[in-house]
XYZ file of C-alpha atoms in Angstrom:
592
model
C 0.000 0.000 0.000
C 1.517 3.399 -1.011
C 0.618 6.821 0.167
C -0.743 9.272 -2.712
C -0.998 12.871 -2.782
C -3.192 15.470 -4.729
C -1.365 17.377 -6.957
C -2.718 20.387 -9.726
C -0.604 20.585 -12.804
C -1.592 23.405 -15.359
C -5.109 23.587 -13.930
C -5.947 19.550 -13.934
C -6.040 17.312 -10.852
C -3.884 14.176 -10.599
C -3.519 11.666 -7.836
C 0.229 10.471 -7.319
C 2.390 8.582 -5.595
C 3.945 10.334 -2.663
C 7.570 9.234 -3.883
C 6.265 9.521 -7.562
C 5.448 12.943 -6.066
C 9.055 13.672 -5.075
C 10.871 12.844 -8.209
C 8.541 14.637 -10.297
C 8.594 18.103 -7.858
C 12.258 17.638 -8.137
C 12.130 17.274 -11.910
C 10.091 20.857 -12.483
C 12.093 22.852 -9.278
C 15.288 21.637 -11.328
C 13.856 23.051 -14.894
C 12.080 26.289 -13.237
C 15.468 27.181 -11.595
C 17.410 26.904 -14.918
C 14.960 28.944 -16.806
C 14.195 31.391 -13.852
C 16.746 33.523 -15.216
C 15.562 33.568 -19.117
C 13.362 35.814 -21.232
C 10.317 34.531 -21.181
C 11.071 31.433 -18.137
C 7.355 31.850 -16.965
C 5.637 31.010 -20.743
C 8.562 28.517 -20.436
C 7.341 27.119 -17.594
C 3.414 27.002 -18.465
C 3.885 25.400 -21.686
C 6.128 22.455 -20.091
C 3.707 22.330 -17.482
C 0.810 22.076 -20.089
C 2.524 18.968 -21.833
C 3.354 17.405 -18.520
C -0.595 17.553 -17.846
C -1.303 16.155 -21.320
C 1.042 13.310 -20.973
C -0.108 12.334 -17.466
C -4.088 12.458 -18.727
C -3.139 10.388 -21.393
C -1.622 7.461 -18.791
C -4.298 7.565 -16.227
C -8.248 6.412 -16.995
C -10.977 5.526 -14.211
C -9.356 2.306 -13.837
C -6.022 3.338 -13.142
C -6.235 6.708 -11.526
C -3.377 7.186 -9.644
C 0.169 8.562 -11.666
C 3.360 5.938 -10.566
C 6.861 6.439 -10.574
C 6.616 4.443 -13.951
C 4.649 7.329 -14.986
C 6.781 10.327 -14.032
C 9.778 8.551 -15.674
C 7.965 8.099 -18.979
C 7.150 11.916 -18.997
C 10.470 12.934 -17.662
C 12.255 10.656 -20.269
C 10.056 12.280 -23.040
C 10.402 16.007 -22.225
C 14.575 15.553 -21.368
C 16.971 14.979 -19.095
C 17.842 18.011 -16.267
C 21.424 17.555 -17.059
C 21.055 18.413 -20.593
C 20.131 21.544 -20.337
C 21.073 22.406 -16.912
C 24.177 20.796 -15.541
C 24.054 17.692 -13.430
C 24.907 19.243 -9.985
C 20.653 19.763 -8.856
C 20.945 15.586 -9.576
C 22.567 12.797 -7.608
C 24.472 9.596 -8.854
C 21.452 7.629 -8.440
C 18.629 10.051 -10.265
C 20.688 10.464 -13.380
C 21.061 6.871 -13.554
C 17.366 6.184 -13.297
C 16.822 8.874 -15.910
C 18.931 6.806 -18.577
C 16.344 5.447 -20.153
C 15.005 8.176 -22.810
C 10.942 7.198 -23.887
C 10.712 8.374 -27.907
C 7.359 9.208 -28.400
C 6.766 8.843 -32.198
C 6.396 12.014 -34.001
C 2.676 12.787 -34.831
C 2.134 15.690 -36.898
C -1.756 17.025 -35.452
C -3.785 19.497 -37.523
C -4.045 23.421 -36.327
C -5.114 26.627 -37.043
C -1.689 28.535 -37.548
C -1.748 31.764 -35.803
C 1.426 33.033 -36.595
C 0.944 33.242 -40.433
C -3.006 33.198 -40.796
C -4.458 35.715 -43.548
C -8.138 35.177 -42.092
C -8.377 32.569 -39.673
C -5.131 30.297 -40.627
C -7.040 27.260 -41.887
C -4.612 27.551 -45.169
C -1.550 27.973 -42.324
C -2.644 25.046 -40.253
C -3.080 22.822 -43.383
C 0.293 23.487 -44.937
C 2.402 22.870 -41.826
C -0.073 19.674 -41.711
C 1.343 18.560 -45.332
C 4.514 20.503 -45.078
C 4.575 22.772 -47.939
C 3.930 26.724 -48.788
C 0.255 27.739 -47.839
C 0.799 30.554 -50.072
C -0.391 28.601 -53.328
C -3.213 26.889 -51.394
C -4.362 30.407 -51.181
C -4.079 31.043 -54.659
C -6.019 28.016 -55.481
C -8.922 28.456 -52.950
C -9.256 31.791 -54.058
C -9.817 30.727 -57.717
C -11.894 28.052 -56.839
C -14.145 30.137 -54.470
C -14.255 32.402 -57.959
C -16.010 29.810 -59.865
C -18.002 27.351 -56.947
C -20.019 31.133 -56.715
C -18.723 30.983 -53.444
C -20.030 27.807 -51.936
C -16.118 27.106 -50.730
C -16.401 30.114 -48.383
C -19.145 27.782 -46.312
C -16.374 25.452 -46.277
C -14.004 27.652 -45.057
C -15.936 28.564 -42.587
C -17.044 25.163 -41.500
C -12.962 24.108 -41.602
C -12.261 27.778 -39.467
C -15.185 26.249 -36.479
C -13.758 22.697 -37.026
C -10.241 22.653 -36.419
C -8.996 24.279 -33.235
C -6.119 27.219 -33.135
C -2.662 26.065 -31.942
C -2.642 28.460 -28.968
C 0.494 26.814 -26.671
C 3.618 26.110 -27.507
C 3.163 22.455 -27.507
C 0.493 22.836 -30.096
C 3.000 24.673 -32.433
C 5.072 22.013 -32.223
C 2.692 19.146 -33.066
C 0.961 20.873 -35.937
C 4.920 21.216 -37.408
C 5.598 17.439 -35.887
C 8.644 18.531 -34.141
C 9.024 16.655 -30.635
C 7.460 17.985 -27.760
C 10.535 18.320 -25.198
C 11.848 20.791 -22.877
C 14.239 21.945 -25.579
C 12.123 22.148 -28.400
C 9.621 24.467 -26.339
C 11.986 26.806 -24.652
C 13.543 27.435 -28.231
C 10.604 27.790 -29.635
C 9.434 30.191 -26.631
C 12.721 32.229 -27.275
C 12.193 32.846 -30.804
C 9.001 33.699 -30.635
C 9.809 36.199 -28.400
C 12.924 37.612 -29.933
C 10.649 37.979 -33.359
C 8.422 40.134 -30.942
C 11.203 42.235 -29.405
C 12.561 42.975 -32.804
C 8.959 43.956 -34.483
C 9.017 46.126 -30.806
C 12.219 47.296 -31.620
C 11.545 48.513 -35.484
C 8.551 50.241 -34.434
C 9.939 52.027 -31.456
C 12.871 53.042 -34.101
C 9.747 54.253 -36.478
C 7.925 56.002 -33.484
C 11.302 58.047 -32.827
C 11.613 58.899 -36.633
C 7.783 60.098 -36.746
C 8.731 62.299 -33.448
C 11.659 63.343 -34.742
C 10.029 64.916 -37.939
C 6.905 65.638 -36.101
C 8.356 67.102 -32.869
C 5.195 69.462 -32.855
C 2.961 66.660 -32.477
C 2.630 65.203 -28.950
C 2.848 61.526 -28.363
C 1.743 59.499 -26.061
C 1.335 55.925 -25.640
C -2.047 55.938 -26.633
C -1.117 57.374 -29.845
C 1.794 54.605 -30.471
C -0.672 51.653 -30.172
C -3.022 53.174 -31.827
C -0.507 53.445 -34.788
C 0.601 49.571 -34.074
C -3.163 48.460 -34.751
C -2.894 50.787 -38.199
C 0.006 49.252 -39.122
C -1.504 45.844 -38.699
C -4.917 47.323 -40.278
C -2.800 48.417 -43.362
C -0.752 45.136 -43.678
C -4.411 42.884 -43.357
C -6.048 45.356 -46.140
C -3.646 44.950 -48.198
C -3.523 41.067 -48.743
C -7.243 41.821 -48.647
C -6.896 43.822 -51.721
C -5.004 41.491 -53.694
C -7.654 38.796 -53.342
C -10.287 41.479 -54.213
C -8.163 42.391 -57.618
C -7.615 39.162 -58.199
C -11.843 38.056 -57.896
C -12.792 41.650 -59.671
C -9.841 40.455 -63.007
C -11.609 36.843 -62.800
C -14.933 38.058 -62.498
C -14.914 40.721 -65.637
C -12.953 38.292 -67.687
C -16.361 35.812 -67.360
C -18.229 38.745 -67.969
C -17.014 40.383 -70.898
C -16.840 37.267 -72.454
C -20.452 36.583 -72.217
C -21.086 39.899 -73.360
C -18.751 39.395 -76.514
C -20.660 36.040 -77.083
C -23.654 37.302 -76.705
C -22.984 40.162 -79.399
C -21.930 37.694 -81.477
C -24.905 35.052 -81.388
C -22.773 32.721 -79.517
C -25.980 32.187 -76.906
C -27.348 28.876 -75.201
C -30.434 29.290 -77.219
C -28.755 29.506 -80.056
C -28.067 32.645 -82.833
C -31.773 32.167 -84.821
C -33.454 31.617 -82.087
C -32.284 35.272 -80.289
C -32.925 36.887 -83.365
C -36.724 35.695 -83.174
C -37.553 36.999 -79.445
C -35.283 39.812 -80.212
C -37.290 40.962 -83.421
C -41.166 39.628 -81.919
C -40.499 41.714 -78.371
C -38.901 44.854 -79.464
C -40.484 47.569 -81.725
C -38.652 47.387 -84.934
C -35.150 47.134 -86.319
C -33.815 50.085 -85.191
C -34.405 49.583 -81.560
C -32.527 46.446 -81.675
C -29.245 47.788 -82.820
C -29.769 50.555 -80.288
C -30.549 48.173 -77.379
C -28.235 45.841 -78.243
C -25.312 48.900 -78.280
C -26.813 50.592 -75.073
C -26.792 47.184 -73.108
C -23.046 46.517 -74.077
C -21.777 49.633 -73.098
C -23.840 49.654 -69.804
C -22.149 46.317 -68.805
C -19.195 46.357 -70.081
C -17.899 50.012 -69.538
C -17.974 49.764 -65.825
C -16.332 45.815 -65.706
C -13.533 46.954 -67.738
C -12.873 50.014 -65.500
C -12.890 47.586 -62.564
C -10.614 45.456 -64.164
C -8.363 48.867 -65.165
C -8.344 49.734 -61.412
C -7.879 45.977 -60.456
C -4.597 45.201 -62.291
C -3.481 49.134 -61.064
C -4.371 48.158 -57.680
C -2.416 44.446 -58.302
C 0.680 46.155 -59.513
C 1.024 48.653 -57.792
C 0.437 51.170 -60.743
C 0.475 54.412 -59.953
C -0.303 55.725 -63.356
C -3.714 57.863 -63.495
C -5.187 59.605 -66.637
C -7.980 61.289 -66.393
C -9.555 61.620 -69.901
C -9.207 57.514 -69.296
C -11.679 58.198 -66.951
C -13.908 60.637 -68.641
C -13.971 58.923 -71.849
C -15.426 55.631 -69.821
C -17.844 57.704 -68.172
C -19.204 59.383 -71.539
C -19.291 56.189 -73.294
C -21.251 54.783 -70.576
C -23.634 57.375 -70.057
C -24.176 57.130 -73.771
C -25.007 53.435 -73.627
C -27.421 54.184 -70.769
C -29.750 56.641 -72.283
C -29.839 54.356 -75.393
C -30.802 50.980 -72.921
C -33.495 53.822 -71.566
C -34.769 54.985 -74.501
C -35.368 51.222 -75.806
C -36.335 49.875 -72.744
C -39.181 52.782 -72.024
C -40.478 52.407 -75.660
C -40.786 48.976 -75.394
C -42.105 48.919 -71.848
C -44.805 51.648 -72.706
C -46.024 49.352 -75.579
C -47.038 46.679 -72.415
C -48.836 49.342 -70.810
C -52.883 48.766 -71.628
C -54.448 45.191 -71.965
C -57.318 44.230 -74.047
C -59.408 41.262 -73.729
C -62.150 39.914 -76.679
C -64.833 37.144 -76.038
C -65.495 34.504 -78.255
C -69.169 33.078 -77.190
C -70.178 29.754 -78.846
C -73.032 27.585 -78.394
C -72.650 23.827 -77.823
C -74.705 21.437 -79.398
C -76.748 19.862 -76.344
C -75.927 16.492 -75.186
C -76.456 14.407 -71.645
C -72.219 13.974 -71.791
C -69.434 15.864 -73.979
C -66.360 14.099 -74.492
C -63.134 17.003 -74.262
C -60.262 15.813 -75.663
C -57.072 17.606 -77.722
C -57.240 18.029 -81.577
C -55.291 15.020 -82.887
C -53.358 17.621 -85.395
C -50.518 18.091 -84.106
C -47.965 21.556 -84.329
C -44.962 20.306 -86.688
C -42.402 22.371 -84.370
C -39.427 20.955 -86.748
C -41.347 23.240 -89.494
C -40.924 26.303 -87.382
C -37.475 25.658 -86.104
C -37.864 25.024 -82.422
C -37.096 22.280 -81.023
C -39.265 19.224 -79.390
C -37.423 18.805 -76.161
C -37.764 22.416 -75.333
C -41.848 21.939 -75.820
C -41.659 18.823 -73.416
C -39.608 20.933 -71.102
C -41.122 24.298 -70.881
C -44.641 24.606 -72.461
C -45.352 20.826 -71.628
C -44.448 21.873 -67.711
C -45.413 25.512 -66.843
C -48.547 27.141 -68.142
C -46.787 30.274 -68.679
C -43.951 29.679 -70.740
C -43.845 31.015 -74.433
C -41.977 29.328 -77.704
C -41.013 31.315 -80.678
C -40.124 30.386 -84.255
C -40.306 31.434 -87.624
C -41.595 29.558 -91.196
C -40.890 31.289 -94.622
C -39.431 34.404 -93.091
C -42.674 35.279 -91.179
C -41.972 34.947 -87.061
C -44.555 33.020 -84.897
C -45.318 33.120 -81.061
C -47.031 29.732 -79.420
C -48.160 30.054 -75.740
C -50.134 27.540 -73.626
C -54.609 27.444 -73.404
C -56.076 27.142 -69.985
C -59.250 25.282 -69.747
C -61.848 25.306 -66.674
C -65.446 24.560 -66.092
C -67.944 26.456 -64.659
C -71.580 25.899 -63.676
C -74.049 27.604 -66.261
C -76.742 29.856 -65.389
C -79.316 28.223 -67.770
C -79.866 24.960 -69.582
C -76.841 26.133 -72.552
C -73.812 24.773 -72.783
C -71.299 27.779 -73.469
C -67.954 27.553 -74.637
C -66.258 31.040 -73.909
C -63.052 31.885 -75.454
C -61.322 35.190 -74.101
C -58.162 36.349 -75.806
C -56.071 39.224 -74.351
C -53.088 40.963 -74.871
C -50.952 44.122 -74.275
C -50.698 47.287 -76.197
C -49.572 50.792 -76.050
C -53.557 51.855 -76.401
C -56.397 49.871 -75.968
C -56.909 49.594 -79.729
C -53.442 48.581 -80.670
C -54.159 45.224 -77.205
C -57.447 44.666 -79.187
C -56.363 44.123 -82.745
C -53.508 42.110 -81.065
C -56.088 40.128 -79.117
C -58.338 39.185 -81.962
C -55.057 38.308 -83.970
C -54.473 34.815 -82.119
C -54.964 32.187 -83.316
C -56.936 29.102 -81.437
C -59.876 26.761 -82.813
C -62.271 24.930 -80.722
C -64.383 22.317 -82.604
C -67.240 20.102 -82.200
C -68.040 16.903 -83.757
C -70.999 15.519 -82.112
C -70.730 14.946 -78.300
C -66.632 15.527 -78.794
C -65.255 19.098 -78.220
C -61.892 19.401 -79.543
C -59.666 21.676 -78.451
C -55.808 23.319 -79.673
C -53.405 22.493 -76.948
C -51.690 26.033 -77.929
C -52.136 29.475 -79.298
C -50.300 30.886 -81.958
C -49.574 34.279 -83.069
C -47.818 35.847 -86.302
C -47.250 37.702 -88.823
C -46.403 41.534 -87.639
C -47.769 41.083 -84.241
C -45.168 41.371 -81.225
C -44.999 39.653 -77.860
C -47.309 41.333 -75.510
C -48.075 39.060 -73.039
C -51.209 36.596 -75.103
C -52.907 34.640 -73.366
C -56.017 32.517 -74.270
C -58.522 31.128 -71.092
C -61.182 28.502 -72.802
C -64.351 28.194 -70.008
C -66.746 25.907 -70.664
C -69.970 26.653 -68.697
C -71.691 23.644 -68.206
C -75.607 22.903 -66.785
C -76.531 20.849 -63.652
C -76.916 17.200 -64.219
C -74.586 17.876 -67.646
C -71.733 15.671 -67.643
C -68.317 15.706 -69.042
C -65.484 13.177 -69.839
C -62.176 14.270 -69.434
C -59.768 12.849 -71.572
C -56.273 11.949 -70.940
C -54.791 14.361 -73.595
C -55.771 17.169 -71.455
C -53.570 16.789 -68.903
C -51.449 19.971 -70.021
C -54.644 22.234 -71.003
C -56.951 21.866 -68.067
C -56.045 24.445 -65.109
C -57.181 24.493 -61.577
C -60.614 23.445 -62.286
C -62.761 23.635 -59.011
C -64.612 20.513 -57.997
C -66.125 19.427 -54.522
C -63.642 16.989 -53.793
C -60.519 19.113 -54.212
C -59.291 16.749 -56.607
C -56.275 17.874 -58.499
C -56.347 18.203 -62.370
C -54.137 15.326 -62.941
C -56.512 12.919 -61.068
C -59.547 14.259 -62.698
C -58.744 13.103 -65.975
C -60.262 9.990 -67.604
C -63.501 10.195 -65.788
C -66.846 11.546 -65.782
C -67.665 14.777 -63.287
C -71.508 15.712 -63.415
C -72.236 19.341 -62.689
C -74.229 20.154 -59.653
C -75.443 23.070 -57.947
C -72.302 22.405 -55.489
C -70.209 22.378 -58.191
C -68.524 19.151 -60.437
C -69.286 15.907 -59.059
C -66.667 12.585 -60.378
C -68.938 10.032 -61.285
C -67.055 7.059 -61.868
C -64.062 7.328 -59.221
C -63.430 3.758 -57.840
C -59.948 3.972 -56.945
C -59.665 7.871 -56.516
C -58.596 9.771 -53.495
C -61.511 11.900 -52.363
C -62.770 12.825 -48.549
C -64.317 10.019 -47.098
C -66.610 12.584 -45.685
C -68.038 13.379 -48.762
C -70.212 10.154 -48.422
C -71.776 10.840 -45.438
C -75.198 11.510 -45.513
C -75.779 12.042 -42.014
C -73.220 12.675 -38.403
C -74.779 13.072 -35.112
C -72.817 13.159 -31.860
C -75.246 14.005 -28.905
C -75.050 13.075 -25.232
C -77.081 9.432 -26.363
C -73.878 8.751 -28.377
C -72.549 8.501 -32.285
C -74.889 8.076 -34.914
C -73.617 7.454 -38.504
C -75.339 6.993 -41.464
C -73.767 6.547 -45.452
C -74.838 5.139 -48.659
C -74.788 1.494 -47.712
C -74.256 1.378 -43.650
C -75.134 2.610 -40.631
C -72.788 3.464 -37.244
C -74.462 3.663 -33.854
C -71.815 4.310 -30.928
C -73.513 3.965 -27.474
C -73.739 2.472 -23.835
C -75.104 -0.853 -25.107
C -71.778 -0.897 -27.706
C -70.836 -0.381 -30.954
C -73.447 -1.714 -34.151
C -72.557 -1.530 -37.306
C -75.500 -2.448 -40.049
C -73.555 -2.768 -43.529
C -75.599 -3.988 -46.679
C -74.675 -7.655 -46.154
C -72.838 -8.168 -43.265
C -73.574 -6.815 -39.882
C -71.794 -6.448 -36.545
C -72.144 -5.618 -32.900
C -69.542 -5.120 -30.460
C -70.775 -5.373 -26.779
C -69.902 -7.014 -23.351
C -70.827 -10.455 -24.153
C -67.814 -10.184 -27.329
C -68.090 -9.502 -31.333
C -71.186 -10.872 -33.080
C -71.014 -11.090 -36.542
C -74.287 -12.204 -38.850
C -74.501 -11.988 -42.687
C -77.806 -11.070 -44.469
């Protein structure tokens, strides 16, 4: 049995050996004493204090608790011998023989954040003393690649800053450069650090003195000098911030004047003819394309190339400056801007009124109209657009437009929307409202009337165009074509499964959705449609209730083909061939 004593190293507990306890106190009176007399003993001491901790943590768990002699040799062993650093005479014979035996911890290289040469938070530091190599090019590379990700590496930047921790002590230094963690590995390290501090000191005391010497009308005071320490840092920091912002704002204008160019040039992801139609069917004429397209350029790419111009100046250090460089840029651009005004507010005024026609037609009567698409179907190839951007756009989103152009002449095609409404009287009504946009109301109505959409009936089958079209010398201004068919109680209608991208939000009492409401037949009723043949659809169970009462005598339930009754004698349920009662005496089940 052997006596232990509490002991706190660096701020952590320990339980040790009483003679464990001797050799150790020994150990760190003999160290302290050698570096009592050295610049910077006391960060000395903490940081070999701080590693002793670590060491010990890492030998005791809540099984073994207690630090042995074993212990204190293996940590003494790894941090040094006394005598190698500070003569043998604080040793006897027999102490310096036990410390023979050296422990070589392997060398384990552990990832920081570098404080000493971080730009923002040292993660690019940290990670090149990791991998042993210049974190100056991973800088160059993360900045290009932040460039082009649109800046989805920044998140992971920031996510590496949180992640990995900052080597604050000495002993962290050393493992994130996988030196050895030993007494004379940290007091060097302590040393230079500090004689790197006293000679930063030292050059700005010699610059303070030069300021006051030129300035000797000035007072200073030491206030002032700190204050002109943190601008020195601020200027230092703004500048590496300033060469990553030249180097973005270079990047950045290169992508975008070469867009522009492209763009100028026809070289466009929808393709050269296919600008040239929406070009020519939204603006006004001719002339107000060359214009636009001359007034948008300039807008653009006057103020990226100045950025650029100041960019590389700023890069380079350029201290060049003309100032008709500067004027002529901002003429040129102001130039480009009325013209992009001019275009844009005659071609925005020309959206300004809308006019809407009716087309009223009267449906031959019958107990149930089939609806279903015309089977004559738009030849796109003919008009130069292609099929996957119908299946993609117009076959999708109700609001999307295609152009294209046959025999010279230019075409517009836009999506129908069809609903159905409840009639008034006993007609079936098929009401087809065109509208578009125009400068005056006259100019919307002659567009209006202009598009083209049929609507025909053979028999009990209304066919209807899938899409609008518009041509000739009539421009985009927002077309649209709404199809309502109003429909009498007890009417009913078959929707067919070509529908599916014509039909839009049509109201029924079931709040089924237009894609379920297709192949099958919804009566009209003064509630509003009705499916008729829905076995297998998702409706509200509710909706076949024909009678709920809850009162103090219990549930009462009644449907189409059962009947629910919830009270003190139990639960009785009367279907149309089976029925069954649920009391104290068990389940009773009888078939009729």
């Amino acid at each position: 049995m052997n006596k232990t004593v509490t002991i706190n190293i660096s701020g952590i507990i320990f339980h040790i050996e009483e003679d464990a306890y001797e050799r150790l106190s020994k150990y760190l009176s003999t160290i302290k004493g050698y570096f009592s007399k050295t610049d910077g003993g006391n960060e000395i001491m903490s940081d070999i204090e701080a590693r002793i901790a670590e060491m010990l943590q890492s030998r005791t768990s809540p099984v073994k608790q207690v630090v042995l002699m074993a212990d204190v040799d293996f940590v003494i062993g790894s941090m040094g011998r006394p005598e190698d650093f500070a003569g043998d005479q604080e040793f006897t014979e027999k102490e310096q023989t036990k410390q023979e035996t050296v422990y070589e911890e392997p060398v384990k290289r552990r990832l920081f954040r570098d404080p000493d040469s971080k730009v923002i938070g040292g993660v690019c530091g940290g990670i090149g003393n990791y991998f042993d190599f210049d974190p100056t090019f991973l800088r160059i590379i993360l900045a290009l690649v932040a460039f082009f990700s649109f800046g989805s590496l920044i998140i992971v930047y920031i996510i590496l800053w949180i992640a990995i921790p900052e080597a604050v002590t000495t002993a962290d230094k050393l493992a994130m450069k996988g030196e050895r963690i030993d007494i004379n590995n940290i007091s060097k390290t302590v040393q230079e650090e500090a004689e790197q501090l006293k000679k930063r000191m030292e050059k700005y005391g010699d610059d303070v003195k030069d300021f006051a010497k030129n300035n000797r009308h000035i007072p200073r005071n030491g206030f002032e000098k700190f204050m002109g320490f943190l601008l020195d840092v601020f200027r230092a920091v703004s500048r590496v911030f300033a060469i990553a912002f030249s180097i973005f704002i270079i990047l950045f204008g290169s992508v975008v004047l070469f867009v522009m160019i492209a763009t100028l040039f026809g070289f466009t992801s929808i393709g050269p003819h296919q600008a040239d139609i929406i070009t020519s069917m939204f603006l006004l004429d001719g002339q107000d394309f060359y214009l636009g397209t001359i007034g948008a350029f300039l807008t653009v790419v006057i103020p990226v190339a100045m950025l650029m111009y100041w960019a590389i100046k700023l890069l380079f250090k350029i201290k060049y400056s003309n100032m008709w460089i500067n004027m002529t840029a901002g003429i040129i651009w102001f130039i480009g801007l009325m013209l992009a005004l001019y275009v844009g507010v005659r071609t925005g005024r020309d959206f300004s009124q809308e006019g809407k026609i009716r087309e009223t037609l009267v449906m031959k009567p019958y107990d149930t109209l089939r609806l279903a698409l015309n089977s004559a179907e738009i030849n796109w190839q003919e008009y130069n657009i292609d099929t996957d951007n119908i299946e993609k756009n117009m076959g999708i989103n109700h609001d999307e437009y295609e152009f294209g152009s046959k025999n010279g002449v230019n075409y517009l095609f836009g999506n129908a929307e069809l609903n159905v409404i409840k009639a008034q009287g006993n007609t079936v009504e098929l009401v087809v409202v065109k509208s578009a946009k125009g400068w005056q109301k006259k100019d919307a109505m002659d567009r209006a009337r202009h598009i083209e959409y049929r609507v025909t009936q053979k028999d009990s089958l209304l066919l209807f165009d899938n899409v609008f079209k518009v041509g000739g010398v009539d421009k985009f201004r927002m077309q649209e074509v709404k199809v309502i068919l109003k429909l009498p109680v007890n009417k009913v209608i078959y929707l067919d499964k070509s529908l599916e991208n014509l039909i839009y939000d049509i109201e029924n009492v079931h709040n089924t959705l237009d894609s379920e409401m297709l192949n099958r037949r919804w009566i009209m009723t003064d509630d509003g449609l009705r499916c008729i043949d829905c076995n297998g659809l998702d409706i509200d169970e509710l909706d076949e209730l024909k009678d709920l009462n809850i009162d103090l005598n219990g549930v009462n339930i009644k449907s189409k083909d059962s009947k629910i009754k919830i009270d003190s004698d139990g639960v009785n349920v009367n279907g149309k061939h089976t029925s069954i009662k649920i009391d104290e005496t068990g389940i009773h089940v009888k078939k009729h």
